[in-house]
Amino acid sequence: MSKILSIIIPTYNAEKFLNKGLSSFLVCRDTDAQTAQHNCKMATEGRFEEIDIDKAILDKLEVIVVNDGTPDKSVEVAQKFVDWYPDTFVIVNKTNGGHGSAINTGVEHVRGKYLKVVDADDWVDTLALKKLITTLQVLEAAQEKQDTRVMDAMLMSYTTYDLQKAAKGDIPYEEHLVVPGTKHDKSVDIQNLGGPYSSQVIAKHFDDVYWGLTFHGILYNTAFYRGLAHKLAEGIFYEDQEYAAVPMAYADTIYVYDEQLYQYRIGDVSQSISMESSLKRLSHYETVIRTLIAEGGNSEEFAPGGKQIWGIKTAKFIDDYYQLCLIKNPDKKMLRDRMEKFTSEIKSTDGYIYGLIEKNYKVFRMLNKLHMNEKVYQKVFIPMVHLIRK
C-alpha cells in the first residue's frame, strides 16, 4: 500500500501521553475538535469500533512508534492501535539510544514519500492532518505530471499548549504562524499554501517563516532526507536543532503551509527545555553547536541560500545557549569563564558564525554583569530592542 506521509514517534517513558498522541492520527470522515476528543476517549476505553475512520486518508498515513527501550507500558498503549489499524500503525523496537537514535531508526523504516517527527508527549491537530495528506497528494500528482518540481521540504505553522497556563485557568494555546506568501504553483491551488520557493527566497524572508524552520514546523521529502545520509547525534538532547538546520541547508524546493498541524506541549519542568534540565546538559548544547558548525565545512554543497539559513539557525541556537547560561541562570558568575572559552573556540573554528554571534555575545555578557534576570530580559529589554529596531 502506497503511503504519502510517515510520522516517526520516538518513544520513551510516554505511557501517560501516548494515547492522546496516537488517537490524534485517527482521521474520521467528519473531523473536528469534538471528534478528536471523542476518538481519544474511545481509544482510552478500547472502543475503537466506535471510531468512524476515514479509510481513504488512513491508507495514505503511516505512524511509526519507535520504542527506544522504554521501561514503562508505552508499547502496550501503541499495540492497541497496531491491532486495530495494522496498515497504519507500526512499532519498531530498539535498545535505548536517545531521541536522535530513535529518529535515525525511524527514518530507516519509513515507507511514506514524506516524513515528519512528532514527539510522544505531543499530538497533532486531526483536521490539519487530513488537510495535509490531501495537499501532499495534490502536490504528488502535479510532480508526477512534471507540472511542478519535487518538494524537498515543507514549513508549517504549529501551536504550543502551556501546561502552567492551563493550570491557572488561562488560555493555554499560542499560535506560531508562517506566512505562505503569494506565490502559488499554477498546477496546485490550495488555500494557505505558498511555493515552491528556493532556499534564497526562504533566507530572504526568514522572519516570515521562522516558526516553520523549527523541529515542530518542518516536514521533509523522504528521498531527499535519506539522500543526505546525515545521522543525528545519539545519546544526547537538543539534536532536534540538527534535524531542523542541517537538511534545510541543502533544500531548494520549499513550500510554506499555514496549517497548525503540530501541537507542542510545554510548561513541564521535567522537559529538556526547562532551565533546570538545560543547566545539567551544557555539554549537550556544546556538542550540537560543534556539529552544526562542522556542517559548515560542506557549505559548497549547500543550496544557494542554504549557508544563510544554516548560519542563522546555528547562531540562534548559540544565542539560546548564551541566554541560558548568562541570563536565565541565577548564578551570574558561574558560567562566565566557560562562555568566554567556548566563544573563543567558535572564533577560531568558524569566522562566519563568529561574525553572526559576536555582537549578541557581548550584549549577553554585559547584561550578565549587570545581573539582569530572565523576567526583566523578556519583558523590558527585548521589547525595548524591538522598539528601537522599528
Short mmCIF file of C-alpha atoms in Angstrom, two decimals:
data_model
loop_
_atom_site.label_atom_id
_atom_site.label_comp_id
_atom_site.label_asym_id
_atom_site.label_seq_id
_atom_site.Cartn_x
_atom_site.Cartn_y
_atom_site.Cartn_z
CA MET A 1 0.00 0.00 0.00
CA SER A 2 1.47 3.34 -1.08
CA LYS A 3 1.96 5.80 1.79
CA ILE A 4 2.20 9.56 1.26
CA LEU A 5 3.17 10.54 4.82
CA SER A 6 5.09 8.78 7.58
CA ILE A 7 5.13 10.09 11.15
CA ILE A 8 8.02 8.99 13.36
CA ILE A 9 7.29 8.97 17.10
CA PRO A 10 10.40 8.47 19.29
CA THR A 11 9.01 6.85 22.43
CA TYR A 12 10.47 6.60 25.91
CA ASN A 13 8.52 6.80 29.19
CA ALA A 14 5.49 8.22 27.35
CA GLU A 15 2.80 5.89 28.66
CA LYS A 16 0.61 8.66 30.09
CA PHE A 17 0.79 10.80 26.92
CA LEU A 18 0.83 8.31 24.07
CA ASN A 19 -2.87 7.52 23.83
CA LYS A 20 -3.71 11.20 23.24
CA GLY A 21 -0.98 11.49 20.63
CA LEU A 22 -1.79 8.32 18.70
CA SER A 23 -5.54 8.91 18.75
CA SER A 24 -4.96 12.32 17.14
CA PHE A 25 -3.91 10.45 13.97
CA LEU A 26 -7.29 8.74 13.69
CA VAL A 27 -8.75 10.84 10.92
CA CYS A 28 -12.52 10.45 10.65
CA ARG A 29 -14.88 11.22 7.82
CA ASP A 30 -16.28 14.01 9.97
CA THR A 31 -13.24 15.51 11.71
CA ASP A 32 -13.42 18.41 14.14
CA ALA A 33 -12.25 19.25 17.68
CA GLN A 34 -15.09 17.29 19.29
CA THR A 35 -14.37 14.27 17.11
CA ALA A 36 -10.72 14.31 18.19
CA GLN A 37 -11.75 14.34 21.86
CA HIS A 38 -14.20 11.52 21.19
CA ASN A 39 -11.53 9.45 19.46
CA CYS A 40 -9.13 9.90 22.38
CA LYS A 41 -11.82 8.77 24.84
CA MET A 42 -12.82 5.77 22.72
CA ALA A 43 -9.18 4.73 22.29
CA THR A 44 -8.54 5.03 26.03
CA GLU A 45 -11.51 2.76 26.68
CA GLY A 46 -10.53 0.35 23.90
CA ARG A 47 -13.73 1.08 21.96
CA PHE A 48 -12.04 1.51 18.58
CA GLU A 49 -15.07 0.07 16.77
CA GLU A 50 -16.96 3.29 17.59
CA ILE A 51 -14.46 5.49 15.74
CA ASP A 52 -15.69 6.41 12.26
CA ILE A 53 -12.38 6.23 10.39
CA ASP A 54 -11.76 7.88 7.02
CA LYS A 55 -10.08 4.84 5.46
CA ALA A 56 -9.01 6.65 2.31
CA ILE A 57 -6.93 9.07 4.39
CA LEU A 58 -5.63 6.49 6.85
CA ASP A 59 -4.47 4.29 3.96
CA LYS A 60 -2.07 7.09 2.98
CA LEU A 61 -0.69 7.52 6.51
CA GLU A 62 1.98 5.59 8.39
CA VAL A 63 2.67 6.13 12.11
CA ILE A 64 5.92 4.57 13.31
CA VAL A 65 6.22 4.27 17.09
CA VAL A 66 9.94 3.78 17.79
CA ASN A 67 10.29 2.03 21.14
CA ASP A 68 13.60 3.40 22.39
CA GLY A 69 13.94 0.75 25.09
CA THR A 70 11.18 2.28 27.20
CA PRO A 71 10.73 0.67 30.66
CA ASP A 72 7.05 1.67 31.02
CA LYS A 73 3.90 0.46 29.25
CA SER A 74 4.15 2.74 26.20
CA VAL A 75 4.41 -0.28 23.87
CA GLU A 76 1.20 -1.74 25.30
CA VAL A 77 -0.59 1.53 24.53
CA ALA A 78 0.78 1.58 20.98
CA GLN A 79 -0.02 -2.10 20.40
CA LYS A 80 -3.76 -1.41 20.74
CA PHE A 81 -3.55 0.93 17.75
CA VAL A 82 -1.47 -1.58 15.77
CA ASP A 83 -4.05 -4.30 16.48
CA TRP A 84 -6.90 -2.18 15.12
CA TYR A 85 -5.08 -0.38 12.31
CA PRO A 86 -2.14 -2.63 11.27
CA ASP A 87 -1.79 -0.93 7.89
CA THR A 88 -1.23 2.48 9.54
CA PHE A 89 0.44 1.95 12.93
CA VAL A 90 3.80 0.20 13.31
CA ILE A 91 6.04 -0.46 16.32
CA VAL A 92 9.81 -0.62 15.85
CA ASN A 93 11.78 -1.88 18.85
CA LYS A 94 15.37 -0.90 19.64
CA THR A 95 17.74 -0.59 22.56
CA ASN A 96 17.84 2.79 24.27
CA GLY A 97 19.94 5.32 22.39
CA GLY A 98 18.16 8.61 22.88
CA HIS A 99 15.88 10.84 20.82
CA GLY A 100 18.24 11.22 17.86
CA SER A 101 18.87 7.50 17.72
CA ALA A 102 15.12 6.82 17.65
CA ILE A 103 14.66 9.26 14.75
CA ASN A 104 17.56 7.68 12.85
CA THR A 105 15.98 4.25 13.29
CA GLY A 106 12.56 5.54 12.30
CA VAL A 107 13.92 7.04 9.07
CA GLU A 108 15.24 3.59 8.11
CA HIS A 109 11.72 2.13 8.32
CA VAL A 110 9.74 4.94 6.65
CA ARG A 111 7.53 3.93 3.72
CA GLY A 112 5.92 7.31 3.09
CA LYS A 113 7.10 9.75 0.42
CA TYR A 114 7.30 12.44 3.11
CA LEU A 115 8.28 12.20 6.75
CA LYS A 116 7.76 14.17 9.92
CA VAL A 117 8.72 13.62 13.56
CA VAL A 118 6.22 14.11 16.39
CA ASP A 119 7.34 13.57 19.98
CA ALA A 120 5.42 11.03 22.06
CA ASP A 121 4.16 13.60 24.57
CA ASP A 122 2.76 15.86 21.84
CA TRP A 123 -0.07 15.39 19.35
CA VAL A 124 -1.41 16.71 16.03
CA ASP A 125 -4.49 18.64 15.02
CA THR A 126 -6.52 15.93 13.30
CA LEU A 127 -8.27 18.26 10.84
CA ALA A 128 -4.91 19.81 9.86
CA LEU A 129 -3.55 16.28 9.33
CA LYS A 130 -6.41 15.49 6.97
CA LYS A 131 -5.74 18.70 5.03
CA LEU A 132 -2.01 17.97 4.91
CA ILE A 133 -2.42 14.47 3.50
CA THR A 134 -4.82 15.78 0.84
CA THR A 135 -2.38 18.59 -0.01
CA LEU A 136 0.55 16.18 -0.31
CA GLN A 137 -1.48 14.01 -2.66
CA VAL A 138 -2.25 17.02 -4.88
CA LEU A 139 1.43 18.02 -4.90
CA GLU A 140 2.48 14.47 -5.67
CA ALA A 141 0.07 14.26 -8.61
CA ALA A 142 1.42 17.53 -10.03
CA GLN A 143 5.01 16.35 -9.60
CA GLU A 144 4.28 13.08 -11.40
CA LYS A 145 2.93 15.10 -14.33
CA GLN A 146 6.10 17.20 -14.15
CA ASP A 147 3.95 20.29 -13.69
CA THR A 148 5.99 21.26 -10.62
CA ARG A 149 9.35 20.46 -9.01
CA VAL A 150 9.71 17.71 -6.42
CA MET A 151 9.39 19.23 -2.96
CA ASP A 152 12.38 18.91 -0.62
CA ALA A 153 10.73 20.38 2.48
CA MET A 154 7.55 21.97 3.76
CA LEU A 155 7.43 24.61 6.51
CA MET A 156 4.26 24.64 8.62
CA SER A 157 2.69 26.62 11.43
CA TYR A 158 2.24 24.97 14.82
CA THR A 159 0.62 25.55 18.22
CA THR A 160 2.01 25.36 21.75
CA TYR A 161 -0.05 24.17 24.70
CA ASP A 162 1.26 25.57 28.00
CA LEU A 163 0.51 23.31 30.98
CA GLN A 164 1.23 26.04 33.53
CA LYS A 165 -1.22 28.44 31.86
CA ALA A 166 -3.83 25.70 31.71
CA ALA A 167 -3.37 25.01 35.43
CA LYS A 168 -4.02 28.69 36.16
CA GLY A 169 -7.16 28.74 34.04
CA ASP A 170 -5.54 30.94 31.38
CA ILE A 171 -5.75 30.28 27.65
CA PRO A 172 -3.01 27.66 27.13
CA TYR A 173 -2.77 27.78 23.33
CA GLU A 174 -0.41 30.04 21.38
CA GLU A 175 -0.14 30.09 17.60
CA HIS A 176 3.23 30.11 15.85
CA LEU A 177 2.41 31.04 12.28
CA VAL A 178 4.23 31.05 8.97
CA VAL A 179 3.40 33.47 6.14
CA PRO A 180 2.80 31.43 2.97
CA GLY A 181 3.45 34.36 0.67
CA THR A 182 1.68 35.00 -2.62
CA LYS A 183 3.43 32.58 -4.95
CA HIS A 184 1.29 29.63 -5.97
CA ASP A 185 2.17 26.92 -8.43
CA LYS A 186 -0.32 27.16 -11.30
CA SER A 187 -1.00 23.43 -11.14
CA VAL A 188 -1.52 23.47 -7.35
CA ASP A 189 -4.09 25.89 -5.97
CA ILE A 190 -4.51 25.13 -2.26
CA GLN A 191 -5.60 27.60 0.40
CA ASN A 192 -2.84 28.69 2.82
CA LEU A 193 -0.11 27.09 0.66
CA GLY A 194 2.73 29.10 -0.88
CA GLY A 195 5.54 27.94 -3.12
CA PRO A 196 7.58 26.41 -4.47
CA TYR A 197 10.29 28.71 -3.11
CA SER A 198 14.04 28.48 -3.49
CA SER A 199 16.32 28.49 -0.46
CA GLN A 200 17.36 32.03 -1.40
CA VAL A 201 13.75 33.24 -1.10
CA ILE A 202 13.33 31.43 2.22
CA ALA A 203 16.56 33.01 3.53
CA LYS A 204 15.40 36.45 2.40
CA HIS A 205 12.05 36.04 4.18
CA PHE A 206 13.46 34.13 7.16
CA ASP A 207 11.42 36.04 9.75
CA ASP A 208 8.15 35.31 7.90
CA VAL A 209 8.74 31.55 8.02
CA TYR A 210 10.79 31.37 11.23
CA TRP A 211 8.43 29.06 13.13
CA GLY A 212 8.24 26.70 10.17
CA LEU A 213 12.02 26.27 10.28
CA THR A 214 11.83 24.63 13.70
CA PHE A 215 11.62 20.94 14.62
CA HIS A 216 7.86 21.31 15.07
CA GLY A 217 7.28 23.02 11.74
CA ILE A 218 9.40 21.04 9.27
CA LEU A 219 8.33 18.16 7.05
CA TYR A 220 10.84 16.53 4.66
CA ASN A 221 10.74 14.60 1.43
CA THR A 222 11.91 11.11 2.46
CA ALA A 223 14.19 10.53 -0.55
CA PHE A 224 15.75 13.98 -0.04
CA TYR A 225 16.36 13.39 3.68
CA ARG A 226 17.78 9.90 3.19
CA GLY A 227 19.93 11.08 0.33
CA LEU A 228 21.85 13.40 2.66
CA ALA A 229 22.88 10.37 4.76
CA HIS A 230 23.05 12.63 7.81
CA LYS A 231 22.72 10.77 11.10
CA LEU A 232 21.53 12.81 14.07
CA ALA A 233 23.69 12.81 17.19
CA GLU A 234 22.74 9.97 19.53
CA GLY A 235 22.69 9.75 23.31
CA ILE A 236 22.24 13.49 23.84
CA PHE A 237 19.48 16.11 23.94
CA TYR A 238 18.87 19.07 21.58
CA GLU A 239 19.74 17.13 18.41
CA ASP A 240 16.38 18.40 17.11
CA GLN A 241 18.38 21.52 16.21
CA GLU A 242 20.35 19.38 13.75
CA TYR A 243 17.14 17.96 12.33
CA ALA A 244 15.83 21.46 11.64
CA ALA A 245 19.05 23.05 10.41
CA VAL A 246 21.27 20.59 8.53
CA PRO A 247 18.85 19.19 5.92
CA MET A 248 17.37 22.66 5.37
CA ALA A 249 20.79 23.90 4.29
CA TYR A 250 20.52 21.59 1.26
CA ALA A 251 16.80 22.04 0.47
CA ASP A 252 15.97 24.18 -2.55
CA THR A 253 12.35 23.41 -3.40
CA ILE A 254 10.33 24.50 -0.40
CA TYR A 255 6.62 25.01 0.24
CA VAL A 256 5.15 27.05 3.10
CA TYR A 257 1.84 25.83 4.52
CA ASP A 258 -0.11 27.81 7.13
CA GLU A 259 -1.83 24.86 8.82
CA GLN A 260 -1.15 24.25 12.52
CA LEU A 261 -0.51 20.51 12.47
CA TYR A 262 1.88 20.07 15.40
CA GLN A 263 0.52 20.63 18.93
CA TYR A 264 3.56 21.14 21.16
CA ARG A 265 3.16 20.61 24.91
CA ILE A 266 5.27 22.97 27.04
CA GLY A 267 5.46 24.05 30.69
CA ASP A 268 6.56 20.72 32.18
CA VAL A 269 9.58 21.17 34.48
CA SER A 270 10.80 17.70 33.52
CA GLN A 271 11.16 18.67 29.85
CA SER A 272 14.62 19.04 28.35
CA ILE A 273 13.88 22.72 27.60
CA SER A 274 13.30 23.66 31.26
CA MET A 275 16.07 25.75 32.82
CA GLU A 276 16.86 23.16 35.49
CA SER A 277 17.19 20.36 32.94
CA SER A 278 19.13 22.50 30.48
CA LEU A 279 21.76 23.59 33.02
CA LYS A 280 22.54 19.93 33.65
CA ARG A 281 23.16 19.36 29.94
CA LEU A 282 25.55 22.13 28.93
CA SER A 283 27.84 19.63 27.22
CA HIS A 284 24.88 18.53 25.06
CA TYR A 285 24.40 22.11 23.86
CA GLU A 286 28.08 22.38 23.02
CA THR A 287 28.16 19.05 21.19
CA VAL A 288 25.23 20.06 18.97
CA ILE A 289 26.71 23.51 18.33
CA ARG A 290 30.01 21.94 17.28
CA THR A 291 28.14 19.54 14.98
CA LEU A 292 26.22 22.40 13.36
CA ILE A 293 29.40 24.42 12.87
CA ALA A 294 31.23 21.40 11.43
CA GLU A 295 28.48 21.03 8.81
CA GLY A 296 29.54 24.43 7.51
CA GLY A 297 32.59 22.71 6.08
CA ASN A 298 30.25 21.37 3.39
CA SER A 299 28.82 24.80 2.54
CA GLU A 300 29.87 24.49 -1.12
CA GLU A 301 27.30 21.71 -1.42
CA PHE A 302 24.52 23.73 0.26
CA ALA A 303 21.61 25.07 -1.75
CA PRO A 304 22.16 28.69 -2.96
CA GLY A 305 20.52 30.17 0.14
CA GLY A 306 21.49 27.29 2.40
CA LYS A 307 24.53 28.88 4.01
CA GLN A 308 22.44 31.81 5.21
CA ILE A 309 19.72 29.51 6.60
CA TRP A 310 22.35 27.30 8.28
CA GLY A 311 24.15 30.35 9.67
CA ILE A 312 21.04 32.00 11.13
CA LYS A 313 19.79 28.74 12.63
CA THR A 314 23.19 27.96 14.17
CA ALA A 315 23.63 31.49 15.53
CA LYS A 316 20.13 31.41 17.00
CA PHE A 317 20.88 28.21 18.90
CA ILE A 318 24.14 29.69 20.20
CA ASP A 319 22.18 32.76 21.35
CA ASP A 320 19.79 30.43 23.20
CA TYR A 321 22.81 28.87 24.91
CA TYR A 322 24.14 32.27 25.94
CA GLN A 323 20.73 33.26 27.25
CA LEU A 324 20.52 30.10 29.35
CA CYS A 325 23.99 30.42 30.83
CA LEU A 326 24.26 34.18 31.28
CA ILE A 327 20.67 35.38 31.80
CA LYS A 328 18.40 32.54 32.94
CA ASN A 329 21.00 31.04 35.26
CA PRO A 330 20.52 32.71 38.66
CA ASP A 331 24.23 32.30 39.46
CA LYS A 332 25.59 35.09 37.27
CA LYS A 333 29.28 34.29 37.80
CA MET A 334 29.18 30.53 37.48
CA LEU A 335 29.45 30.20 33.68
CA ARG A 336 31.17 33.42 32.59
CA ASP A 337 34.55 31.79 32.04
CA ARG A 338 33.02 28.81 30.27
CA MET A 339 31.16 31.09 27.85
CA GLU A 340 34.31 33.09 27.17
CA LYS A 341 36.30 29.95 26.36
CA PHE A 342 33.54 28.50 24.22
CA THR A 343 33.15 31.74 22.27
CA SER A 344 36.93 31.81 21.66
CA GLU A 345 36.65 28.26 20.33
CA ILE A 346 33.92 29.34 17.90
CA LYS A 347 36.00 32.31 16.78
CA SER A 348 38.98 30.10 15.97
CA THR A 349 36.81 27.42 14.30
CA ASP A 350 34.43 29.38 12.08
CA GLY A 351 34.80 33.10 11.41
CA TYR A 352 31.46 33.27 9.59
CA ILE A 353 29.47 32.00 12.58
CA TYR A 354 31.52 34.11 14.98
CA GLY A 355 30.64 37.18 12.93
CA LEU A 356 26.95 36.35 13.40
CA ILE A 357 27.17 35.90 17.19
CA GLU A 358 29.88 38.38 18.24
CA LYS A 359 27.64 41.39 18.96
CA ASN A 360 24.99 39.36 20.73
CA TYR A 361 27.58 37.64 22.90
CA LYS A 362 28.93 40.99 24.04
CA VAL A 363 25.40 42.13 24.89
CA PHE A 364 24.67 38.95 26.86
CA ARG A 365 27.97 39.32 28.71
CA MET A 366 27.19 42.94 29.60
CA LEU A 367 23.66 42.07 30.80
CA ASN A 368 25.11 39.23 32.85
CA LYS A 369 27.49 41.60 34.64
CA LEU A 370 24.52 43.89 35.32
CA HIS A 371 22.81 40.87 36.93
CA MET A 372 19.79 41.12 34.64
CA ASN A 373 17.33 38.30 35.27
CA GLU A 374 15.17 36.44 32.77
CA LYS A 375 11.95 38.29 33.63
CA VAL A 376 13.45 41.75 33.05
CA TYR A 377 15.22 40.48 29.93
CA GLN A 378 11.98 39.19 28.36
CA LYS A 379 9.55 41.88 29.49
CA VAL A 380 11.73 45.00 29.34
CA PHE A 381 14.94 44.53 27.37
CA ILE A 382 13.60 42.56 24.37
CA PRO A 383 10.55 44.84 23.79
CA MET A 384 12.89 47.85 24.01
CA VAL A 385 15.20 46.37 21.38
CA HIS A 386 12.26 45.66 19.07
CA LEU A 387 11.04 49.24 19.51
CA ILE A 388 14.49 50.67 18.67
CA ARG A 389 14.75 48.49 15.54
CA LYS A 390 11.41 49.78 14.28
#
